[in-house]
mmCIF file of C-alpha atoms in Angstrom:
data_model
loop_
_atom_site.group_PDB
_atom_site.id
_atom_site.type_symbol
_atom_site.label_atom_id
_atom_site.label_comp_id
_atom_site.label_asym_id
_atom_site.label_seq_id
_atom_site.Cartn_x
_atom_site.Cartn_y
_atom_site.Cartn_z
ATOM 1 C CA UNK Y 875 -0.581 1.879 -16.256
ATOM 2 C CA UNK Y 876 -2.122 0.630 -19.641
ATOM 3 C CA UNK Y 877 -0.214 3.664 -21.586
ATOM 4 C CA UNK Y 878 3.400 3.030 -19.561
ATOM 5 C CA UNK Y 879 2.904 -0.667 -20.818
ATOM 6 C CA UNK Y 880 1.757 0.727 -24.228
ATOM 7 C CA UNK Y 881 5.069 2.885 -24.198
ATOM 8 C CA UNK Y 882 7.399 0.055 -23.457
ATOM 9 C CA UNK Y 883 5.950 -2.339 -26.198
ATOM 10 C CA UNK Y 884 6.414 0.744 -28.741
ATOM 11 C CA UNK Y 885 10.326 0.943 -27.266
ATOM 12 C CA UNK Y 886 10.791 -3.070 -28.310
ATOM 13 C CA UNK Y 887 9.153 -2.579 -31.500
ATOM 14 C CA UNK Y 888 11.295 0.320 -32.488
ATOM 15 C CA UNK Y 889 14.408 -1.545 -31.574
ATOM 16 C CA UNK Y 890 13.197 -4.911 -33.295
ATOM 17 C CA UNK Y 891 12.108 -2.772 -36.307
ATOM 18 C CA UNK Y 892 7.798 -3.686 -35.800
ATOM 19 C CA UNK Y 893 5.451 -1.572 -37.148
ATOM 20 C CA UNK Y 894 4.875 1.175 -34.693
ATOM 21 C CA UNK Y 895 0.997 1.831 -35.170
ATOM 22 C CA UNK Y 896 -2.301 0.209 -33.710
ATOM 23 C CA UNK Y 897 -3.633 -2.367 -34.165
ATOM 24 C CA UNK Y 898 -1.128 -5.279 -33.155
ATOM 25 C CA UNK Y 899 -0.721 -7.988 -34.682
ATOM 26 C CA UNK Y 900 -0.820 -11.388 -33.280
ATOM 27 C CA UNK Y 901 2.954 -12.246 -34.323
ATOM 28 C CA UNK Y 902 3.856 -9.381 -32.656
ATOM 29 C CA UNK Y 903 2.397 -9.352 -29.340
ATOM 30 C CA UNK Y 904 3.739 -13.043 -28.848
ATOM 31 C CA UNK Y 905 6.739 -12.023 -29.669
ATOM 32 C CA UNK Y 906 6.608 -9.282 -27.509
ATOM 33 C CA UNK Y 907 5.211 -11.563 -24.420
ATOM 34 C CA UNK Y 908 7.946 -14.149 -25.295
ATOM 35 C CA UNK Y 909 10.531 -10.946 -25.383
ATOM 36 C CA UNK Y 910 9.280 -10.272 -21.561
ATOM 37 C CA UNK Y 911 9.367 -13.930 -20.721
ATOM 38 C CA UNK Y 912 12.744 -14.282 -21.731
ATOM 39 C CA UNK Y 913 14.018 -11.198 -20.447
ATOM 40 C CA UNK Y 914 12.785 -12.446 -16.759
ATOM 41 C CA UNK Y 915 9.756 -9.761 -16.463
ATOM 42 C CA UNK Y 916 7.699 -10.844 -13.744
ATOM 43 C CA UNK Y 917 4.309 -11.747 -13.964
ATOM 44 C CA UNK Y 918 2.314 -8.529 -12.982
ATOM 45 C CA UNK Y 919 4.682 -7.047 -16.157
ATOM 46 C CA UNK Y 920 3.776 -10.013 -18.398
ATOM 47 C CA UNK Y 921 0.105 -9.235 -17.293
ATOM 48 C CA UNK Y 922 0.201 -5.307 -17.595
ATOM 49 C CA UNK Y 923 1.503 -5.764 -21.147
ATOM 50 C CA UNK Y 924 -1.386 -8.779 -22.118
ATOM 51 C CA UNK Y 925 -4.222 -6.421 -20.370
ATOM 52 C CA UNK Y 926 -2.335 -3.296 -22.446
ATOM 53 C CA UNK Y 927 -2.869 -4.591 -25.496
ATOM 54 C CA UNK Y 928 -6.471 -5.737 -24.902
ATOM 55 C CA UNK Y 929 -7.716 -2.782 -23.489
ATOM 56 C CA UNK Y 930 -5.939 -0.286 -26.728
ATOM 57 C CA UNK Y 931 -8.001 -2.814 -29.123
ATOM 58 C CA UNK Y 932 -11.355 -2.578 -27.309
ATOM 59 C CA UNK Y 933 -11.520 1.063 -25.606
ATOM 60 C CA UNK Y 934 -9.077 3.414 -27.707
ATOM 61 C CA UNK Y 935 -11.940 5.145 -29.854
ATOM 62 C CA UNK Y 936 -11.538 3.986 -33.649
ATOM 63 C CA UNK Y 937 -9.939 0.718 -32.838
ATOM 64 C CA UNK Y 938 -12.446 -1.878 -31.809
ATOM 65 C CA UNK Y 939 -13.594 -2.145 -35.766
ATOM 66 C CA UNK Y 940 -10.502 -3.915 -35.837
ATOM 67 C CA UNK Y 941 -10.199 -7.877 -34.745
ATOM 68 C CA UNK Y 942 -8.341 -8.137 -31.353
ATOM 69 C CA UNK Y 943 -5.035 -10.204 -31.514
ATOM 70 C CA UNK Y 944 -5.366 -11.161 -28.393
ATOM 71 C CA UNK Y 945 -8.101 -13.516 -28.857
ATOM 72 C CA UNK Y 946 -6.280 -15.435 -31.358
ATOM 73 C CA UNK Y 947 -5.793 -19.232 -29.856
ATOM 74 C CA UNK Y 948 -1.787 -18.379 -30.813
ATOM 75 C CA UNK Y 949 -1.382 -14.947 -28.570
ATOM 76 C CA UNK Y 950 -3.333 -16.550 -25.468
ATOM 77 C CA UNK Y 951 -1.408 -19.858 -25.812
ATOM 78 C CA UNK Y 952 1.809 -18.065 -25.573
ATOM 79 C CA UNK Y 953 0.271 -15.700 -22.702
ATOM 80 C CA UNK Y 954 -0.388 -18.810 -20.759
ATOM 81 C CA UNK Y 955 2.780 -21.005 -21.495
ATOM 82 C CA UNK Y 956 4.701 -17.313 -19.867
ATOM 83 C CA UNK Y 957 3.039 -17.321 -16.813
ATOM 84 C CA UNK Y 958 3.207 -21.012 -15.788
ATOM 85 C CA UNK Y 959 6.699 -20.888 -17.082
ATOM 86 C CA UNK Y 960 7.472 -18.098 -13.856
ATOM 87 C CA UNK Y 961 7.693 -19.041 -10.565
ATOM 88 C CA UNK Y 962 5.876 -16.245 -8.224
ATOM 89 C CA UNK Y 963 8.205 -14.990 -5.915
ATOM 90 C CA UNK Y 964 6.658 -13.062 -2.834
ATOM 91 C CA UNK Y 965 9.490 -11.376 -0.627
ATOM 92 C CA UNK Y 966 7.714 -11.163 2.432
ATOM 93 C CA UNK Y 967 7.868 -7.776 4.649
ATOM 94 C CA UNK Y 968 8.124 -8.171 8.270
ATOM 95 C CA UNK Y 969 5.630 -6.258 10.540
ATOM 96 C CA UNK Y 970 6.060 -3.717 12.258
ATOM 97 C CA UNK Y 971 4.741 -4.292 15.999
ATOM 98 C CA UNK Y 972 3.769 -2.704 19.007
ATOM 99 C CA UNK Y 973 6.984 -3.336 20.338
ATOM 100 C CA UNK Y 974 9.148 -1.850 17.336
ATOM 101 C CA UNK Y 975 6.484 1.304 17.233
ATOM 102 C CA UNK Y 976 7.517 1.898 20.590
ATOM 103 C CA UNK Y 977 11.355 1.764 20.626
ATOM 104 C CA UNK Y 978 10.935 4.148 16.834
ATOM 105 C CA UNK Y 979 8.533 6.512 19.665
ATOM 106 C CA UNK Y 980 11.421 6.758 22.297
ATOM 107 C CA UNK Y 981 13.794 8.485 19.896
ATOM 108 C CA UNK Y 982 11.401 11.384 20.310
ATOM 109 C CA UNK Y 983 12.348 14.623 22.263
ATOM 110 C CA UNK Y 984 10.919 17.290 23.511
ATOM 111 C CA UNK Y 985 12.898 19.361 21.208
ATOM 112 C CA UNK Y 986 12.042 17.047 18.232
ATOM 113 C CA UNK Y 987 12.055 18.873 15.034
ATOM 114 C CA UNK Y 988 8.242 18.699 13.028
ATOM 115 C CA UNK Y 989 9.608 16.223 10.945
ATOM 116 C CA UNK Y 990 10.550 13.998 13.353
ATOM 117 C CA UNK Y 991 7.146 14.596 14.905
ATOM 118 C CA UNK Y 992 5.442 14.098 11.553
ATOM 119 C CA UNK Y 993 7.634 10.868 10.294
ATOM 120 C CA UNK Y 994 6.378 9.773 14.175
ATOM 121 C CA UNK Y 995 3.465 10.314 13.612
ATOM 122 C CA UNK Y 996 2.684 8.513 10.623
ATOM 123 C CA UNK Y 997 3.861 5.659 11.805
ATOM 124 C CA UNK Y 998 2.096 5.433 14.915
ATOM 125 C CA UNK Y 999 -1.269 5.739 12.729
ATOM 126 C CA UNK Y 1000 -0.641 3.843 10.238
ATOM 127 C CA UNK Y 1001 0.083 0.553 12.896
ATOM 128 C CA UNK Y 1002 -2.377 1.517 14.925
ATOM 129 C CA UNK Y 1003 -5.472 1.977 12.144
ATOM 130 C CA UNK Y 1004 -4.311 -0.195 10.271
ATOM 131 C CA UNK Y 1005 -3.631 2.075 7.150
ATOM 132 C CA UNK Y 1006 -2.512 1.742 3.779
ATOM 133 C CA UNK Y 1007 -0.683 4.580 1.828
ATOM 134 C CA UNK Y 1008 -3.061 5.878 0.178
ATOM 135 C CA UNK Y 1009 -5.424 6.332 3.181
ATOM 136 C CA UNK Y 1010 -2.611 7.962 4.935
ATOM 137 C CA UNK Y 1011 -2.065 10.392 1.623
ATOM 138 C CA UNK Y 1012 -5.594 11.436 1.727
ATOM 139 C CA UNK Y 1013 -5.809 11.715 5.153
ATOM 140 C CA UNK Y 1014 -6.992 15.307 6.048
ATOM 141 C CA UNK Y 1015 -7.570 17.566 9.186
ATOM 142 C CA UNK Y 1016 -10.856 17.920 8.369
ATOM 143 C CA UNK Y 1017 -11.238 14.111 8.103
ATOM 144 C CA UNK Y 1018 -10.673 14.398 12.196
ATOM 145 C CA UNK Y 1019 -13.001 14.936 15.064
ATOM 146 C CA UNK Y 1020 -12.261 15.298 19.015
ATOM 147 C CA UNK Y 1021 -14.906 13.804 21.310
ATOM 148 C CA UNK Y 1022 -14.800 13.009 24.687
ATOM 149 C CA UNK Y 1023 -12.719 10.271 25.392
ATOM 150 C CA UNK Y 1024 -11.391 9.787 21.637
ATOM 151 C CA UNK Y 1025 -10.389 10.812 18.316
ATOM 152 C CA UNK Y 1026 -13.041 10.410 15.714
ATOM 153 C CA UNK Y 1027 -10.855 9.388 11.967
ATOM 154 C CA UNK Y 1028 -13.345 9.025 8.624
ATOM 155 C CA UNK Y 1029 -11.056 6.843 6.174
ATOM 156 C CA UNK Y 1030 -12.181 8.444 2.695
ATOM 157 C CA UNK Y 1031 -9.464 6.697 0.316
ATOM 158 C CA UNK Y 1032 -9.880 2.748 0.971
ATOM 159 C CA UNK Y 1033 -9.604 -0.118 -1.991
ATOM 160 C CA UNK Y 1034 -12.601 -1.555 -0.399
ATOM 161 C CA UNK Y 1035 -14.740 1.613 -0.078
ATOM 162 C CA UNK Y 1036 -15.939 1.791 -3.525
ATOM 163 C CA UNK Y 1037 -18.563 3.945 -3.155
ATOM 164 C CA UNK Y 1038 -16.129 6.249 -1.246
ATOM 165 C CA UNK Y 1039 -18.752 6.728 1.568
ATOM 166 C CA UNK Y 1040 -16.380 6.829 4.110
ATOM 167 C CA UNK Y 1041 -15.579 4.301 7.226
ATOM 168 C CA UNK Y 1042 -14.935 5.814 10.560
ATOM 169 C CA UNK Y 1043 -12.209 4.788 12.654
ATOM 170 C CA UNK Y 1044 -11.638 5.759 16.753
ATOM 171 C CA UNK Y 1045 -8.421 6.645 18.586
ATOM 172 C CA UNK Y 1046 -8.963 5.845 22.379
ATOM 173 C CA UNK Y 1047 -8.026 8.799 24.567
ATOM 174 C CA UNK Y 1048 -4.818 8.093 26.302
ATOM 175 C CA UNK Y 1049 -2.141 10.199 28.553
ATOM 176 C CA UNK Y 1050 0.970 9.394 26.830
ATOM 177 C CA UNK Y 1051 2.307 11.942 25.281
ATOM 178 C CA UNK Y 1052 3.922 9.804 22.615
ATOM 179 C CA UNK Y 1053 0.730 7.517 22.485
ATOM 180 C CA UNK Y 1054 -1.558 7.305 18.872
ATOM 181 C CA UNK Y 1055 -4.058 9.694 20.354
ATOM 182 C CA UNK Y 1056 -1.293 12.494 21.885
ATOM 183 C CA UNK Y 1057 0.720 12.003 19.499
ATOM 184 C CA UNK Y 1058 -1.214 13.461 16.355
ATOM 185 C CA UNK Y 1059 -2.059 16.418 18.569
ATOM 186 C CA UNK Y 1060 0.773 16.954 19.605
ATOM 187 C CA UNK Y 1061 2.082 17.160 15.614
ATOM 188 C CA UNK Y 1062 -0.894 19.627 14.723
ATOM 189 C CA UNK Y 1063 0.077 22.181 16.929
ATOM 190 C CA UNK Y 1064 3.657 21.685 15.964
ATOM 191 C CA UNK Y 1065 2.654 22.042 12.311
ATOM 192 C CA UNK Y 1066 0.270 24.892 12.615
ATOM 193 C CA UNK Y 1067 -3.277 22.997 11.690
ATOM 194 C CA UNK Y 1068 -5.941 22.570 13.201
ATOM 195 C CA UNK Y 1069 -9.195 20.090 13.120
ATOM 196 C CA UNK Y 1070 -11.751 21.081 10.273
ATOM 197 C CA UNK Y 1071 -9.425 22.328 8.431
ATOM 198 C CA UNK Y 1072 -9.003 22.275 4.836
ATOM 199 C CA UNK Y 1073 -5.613 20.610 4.471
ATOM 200 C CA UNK Y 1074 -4.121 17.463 4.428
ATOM 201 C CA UNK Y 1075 -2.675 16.193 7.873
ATOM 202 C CA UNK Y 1076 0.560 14.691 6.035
ATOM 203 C CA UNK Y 1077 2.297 16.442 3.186
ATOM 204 C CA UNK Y 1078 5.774 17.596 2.485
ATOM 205 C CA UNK Y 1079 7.350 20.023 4.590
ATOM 206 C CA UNK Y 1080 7.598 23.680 3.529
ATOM 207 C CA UNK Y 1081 10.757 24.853 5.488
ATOM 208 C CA UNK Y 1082 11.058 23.684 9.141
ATOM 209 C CA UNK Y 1083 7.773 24.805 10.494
ATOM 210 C CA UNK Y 1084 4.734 24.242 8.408
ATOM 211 C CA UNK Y 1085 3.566 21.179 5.756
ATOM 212 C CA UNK Y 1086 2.376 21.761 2.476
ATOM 213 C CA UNK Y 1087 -1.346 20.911 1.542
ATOM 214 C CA UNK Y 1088 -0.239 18.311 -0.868
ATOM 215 C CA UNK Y 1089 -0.943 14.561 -0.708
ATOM 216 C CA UNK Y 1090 2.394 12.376 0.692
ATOM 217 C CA UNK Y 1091 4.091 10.230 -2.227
ATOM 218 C CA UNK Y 1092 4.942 7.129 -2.159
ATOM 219 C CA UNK Y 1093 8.603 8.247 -2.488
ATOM 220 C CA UNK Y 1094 8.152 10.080 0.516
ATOM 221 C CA UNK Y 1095 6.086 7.319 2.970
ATOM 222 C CA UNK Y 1096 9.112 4.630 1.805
ATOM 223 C CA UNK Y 1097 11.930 7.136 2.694
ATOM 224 C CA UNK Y 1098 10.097 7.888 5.785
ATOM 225 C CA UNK Y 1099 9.562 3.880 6.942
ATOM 226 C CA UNK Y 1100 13.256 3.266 5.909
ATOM 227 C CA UNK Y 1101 14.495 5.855 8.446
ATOM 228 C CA UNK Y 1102 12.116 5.034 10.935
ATOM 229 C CA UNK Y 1103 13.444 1.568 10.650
ATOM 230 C CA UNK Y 1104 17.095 2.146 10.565
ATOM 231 C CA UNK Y 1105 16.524 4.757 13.575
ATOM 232 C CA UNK Y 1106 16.297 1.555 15.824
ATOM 233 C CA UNK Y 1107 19.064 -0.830 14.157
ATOM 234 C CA UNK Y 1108 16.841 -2.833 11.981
ATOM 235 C CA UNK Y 1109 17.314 -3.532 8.583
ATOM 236 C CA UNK Y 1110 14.915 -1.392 6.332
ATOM 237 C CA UNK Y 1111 14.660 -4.167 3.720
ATOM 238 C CA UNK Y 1112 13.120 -6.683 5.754
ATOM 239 C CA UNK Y 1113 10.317 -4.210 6.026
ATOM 240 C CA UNK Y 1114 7.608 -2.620 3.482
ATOM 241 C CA UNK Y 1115 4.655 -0.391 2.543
ATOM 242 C CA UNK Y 1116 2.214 -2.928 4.481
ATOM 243 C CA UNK Y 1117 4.635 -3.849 7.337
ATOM 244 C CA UNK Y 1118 2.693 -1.152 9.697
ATOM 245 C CA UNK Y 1119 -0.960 -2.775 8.181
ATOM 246 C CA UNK Y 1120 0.358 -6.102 9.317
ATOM 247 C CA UNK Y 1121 2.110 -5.257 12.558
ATOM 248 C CA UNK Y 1122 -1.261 -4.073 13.779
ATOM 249 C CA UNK Y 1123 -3.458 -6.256 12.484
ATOM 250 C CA UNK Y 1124 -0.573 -8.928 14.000
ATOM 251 C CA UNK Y 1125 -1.290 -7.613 17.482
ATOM 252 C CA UNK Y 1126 -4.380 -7.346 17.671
ATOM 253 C CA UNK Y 1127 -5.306 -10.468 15.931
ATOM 254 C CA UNK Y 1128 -5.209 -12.317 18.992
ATOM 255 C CA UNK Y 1129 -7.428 -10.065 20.742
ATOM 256 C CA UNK Y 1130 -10.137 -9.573 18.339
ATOM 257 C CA UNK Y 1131 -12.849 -11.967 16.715
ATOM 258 C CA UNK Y 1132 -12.043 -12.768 12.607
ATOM 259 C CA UNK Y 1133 -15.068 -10.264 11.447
ATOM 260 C CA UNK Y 1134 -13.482 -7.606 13.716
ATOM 261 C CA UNK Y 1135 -10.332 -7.715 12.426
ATOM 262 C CA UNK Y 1136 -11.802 -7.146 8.975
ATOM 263 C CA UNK Y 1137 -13.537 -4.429 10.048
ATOM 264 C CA UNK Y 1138 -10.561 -2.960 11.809
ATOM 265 C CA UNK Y 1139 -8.647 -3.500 8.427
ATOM 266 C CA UNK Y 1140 -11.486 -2.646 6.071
ATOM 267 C CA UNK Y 1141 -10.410 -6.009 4.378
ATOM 268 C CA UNK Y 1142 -13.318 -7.626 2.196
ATOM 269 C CA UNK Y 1143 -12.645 -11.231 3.364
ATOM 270 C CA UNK Y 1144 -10.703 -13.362 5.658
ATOM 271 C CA UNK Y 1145 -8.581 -14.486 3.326
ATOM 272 C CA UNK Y 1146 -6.876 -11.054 2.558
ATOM 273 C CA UNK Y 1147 -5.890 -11.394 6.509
ATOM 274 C CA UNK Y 1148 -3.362 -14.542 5.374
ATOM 275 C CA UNK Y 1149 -0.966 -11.697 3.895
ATOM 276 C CA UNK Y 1150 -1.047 -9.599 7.539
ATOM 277 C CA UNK Y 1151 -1.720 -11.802 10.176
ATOM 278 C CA UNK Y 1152 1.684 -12.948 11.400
ATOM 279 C CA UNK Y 1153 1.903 -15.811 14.118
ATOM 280 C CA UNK Y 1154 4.438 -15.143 16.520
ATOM 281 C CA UNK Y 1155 6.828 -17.950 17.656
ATOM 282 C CA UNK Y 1156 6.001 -18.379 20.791
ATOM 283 C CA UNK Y 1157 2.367 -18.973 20.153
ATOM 284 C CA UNK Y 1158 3.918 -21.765 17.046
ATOM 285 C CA UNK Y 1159 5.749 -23.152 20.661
ATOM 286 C CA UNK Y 1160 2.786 -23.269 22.500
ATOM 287 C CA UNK Y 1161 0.468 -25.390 19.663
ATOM 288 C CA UNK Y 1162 3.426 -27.774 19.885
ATOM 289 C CA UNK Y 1163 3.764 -28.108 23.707
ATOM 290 C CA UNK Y 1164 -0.123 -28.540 23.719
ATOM 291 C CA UNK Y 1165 0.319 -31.215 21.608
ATOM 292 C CA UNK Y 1166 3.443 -32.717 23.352
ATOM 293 C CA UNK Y 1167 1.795 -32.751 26.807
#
């Protein structure tokens, strides 16, 4: 990230005829952060581009003899007056529920092609463990135990595993065939894997009958989401990357206790849950009939 933001400062220097070597000076990085500024970067790019430029001057070997620019008074005046001069904007994803999970679940035949059956899949997993992308990339077979009355899922790739020891996760044995414990069977067989397996459980497909052992892009999970969403007449822009995360921490928020919620979500604190938790409307109507009555 530090090198892409590296890159595009180089691009603007070439173009505004700067010096293109290491170490920066201090006229040029605010000119550079007032560039972005002006040019209506956001934030995070503003940020990327200040942390760049500190990082090249302290950890590229043969550089930190030199005096950092960035802790000039001038360079972290200018970094400051740029972000309070942007207003955060947060465009909001909508979750994706229980009941949206299930009408995506219908269009499923018994004829379904595997990636239907995959794309289904995914879905249904990452609503009902809660999962980020990258847990879902990592995800493998052998990451996936059958026991008696459940599905046993270790979570190996989690921002708040740090010590990547792992954090097991249960799928409750149920009859549906379409339900988040068939379901993933159901997709095995149809993609030829099998439990201890080597291989991860979601990849790109190789032909029509069998799935790569490579990790799923991003590319991939949005195109994925955006069909699954359009499938049922919704529109794919009200929803995102974390709209299954918060459609199932959504439902079962008012079902579980605050510390098992976190634990369900492998969230660090309550106030991470602020970005998932959704209130529906009707309980908003309750609280106000409660309070009308």
């Amino acid at each position: 990230m530090y090198c892409y933001a590296l890159r595009k400062y180089f691009s603007y220097s070439a173009i505004s005829s700067l010096d293109l070597m290491l170490p920066i000076d201090a006229v040029s990085a605010s000119m550079y952060i007032c560039y972005l500024k002006e040019s209506g970067a956001a934030i995070g790019a503003i940020k990327s581009a200040f942390n760049a430029f500190k990082w090249a001057h302290n950890f590229v070997p043969g550089l930190n003899k030199f005096n950092d620019p960035l802790e000039t008074n001038t360079v972290k005046r200018v970094f400051e007056s740029a972000l309070r001069s942007i207003k955060p904007g947060r465009n909001i994803k909508a979750p994706l529920t229980k009941d949206l999970i299930k009408l995506i679940l219908a269009n499923l035949k018994a004829d379904s092609s595997l990636k239907e059956i995959r794309n289904a899949t995914i879905i249904s997993l990452a609503h009902n463990l809660l999962l980020r992308h990258d847990e879902i990339a990592h995800l493998c077979c052998s990451h996936m135990e059958v026991e008696s009355d459940h599905v046993r899922v270790t979570i190996i790739s989690s921002k708040t595993d740090k010590l990547r020891n792992g954090k097991n996760v249960l799928l409750s044995k149920a009859e549906d065939e379409d339900s988040s414990y068939q379901l993933p069977l159901r997709y095995m067989v149809k993609a030829h894997l099998s439990f201890g397996q080597n291989h991860f459980l979601f990849g790109p497909l190789s032909g029509h009958d069998s799935i790569l052992n490579q990790k799923l892009s991003y590319a991939c999970y949005r195109q994925i989401l955006r069909s699954a969403v359009e499938s049922i007449g919704a529109d794919p822009s009200n929803f995102g990357f974390h709209s299954c995360r918060s459609g199932g921490a959504t439902d079962l928020a008012s079902s579980l206790t605050p510390f098992e919620l976190l634990s369900a979500g492998r969230w660090q604190s309550q106030q991470s849950l602020a970005h998932y938790v959704e209130i529906p409307k009707h309980h908003k109507l309750q609280w106000s009939s409660f309070l009308n009555n």
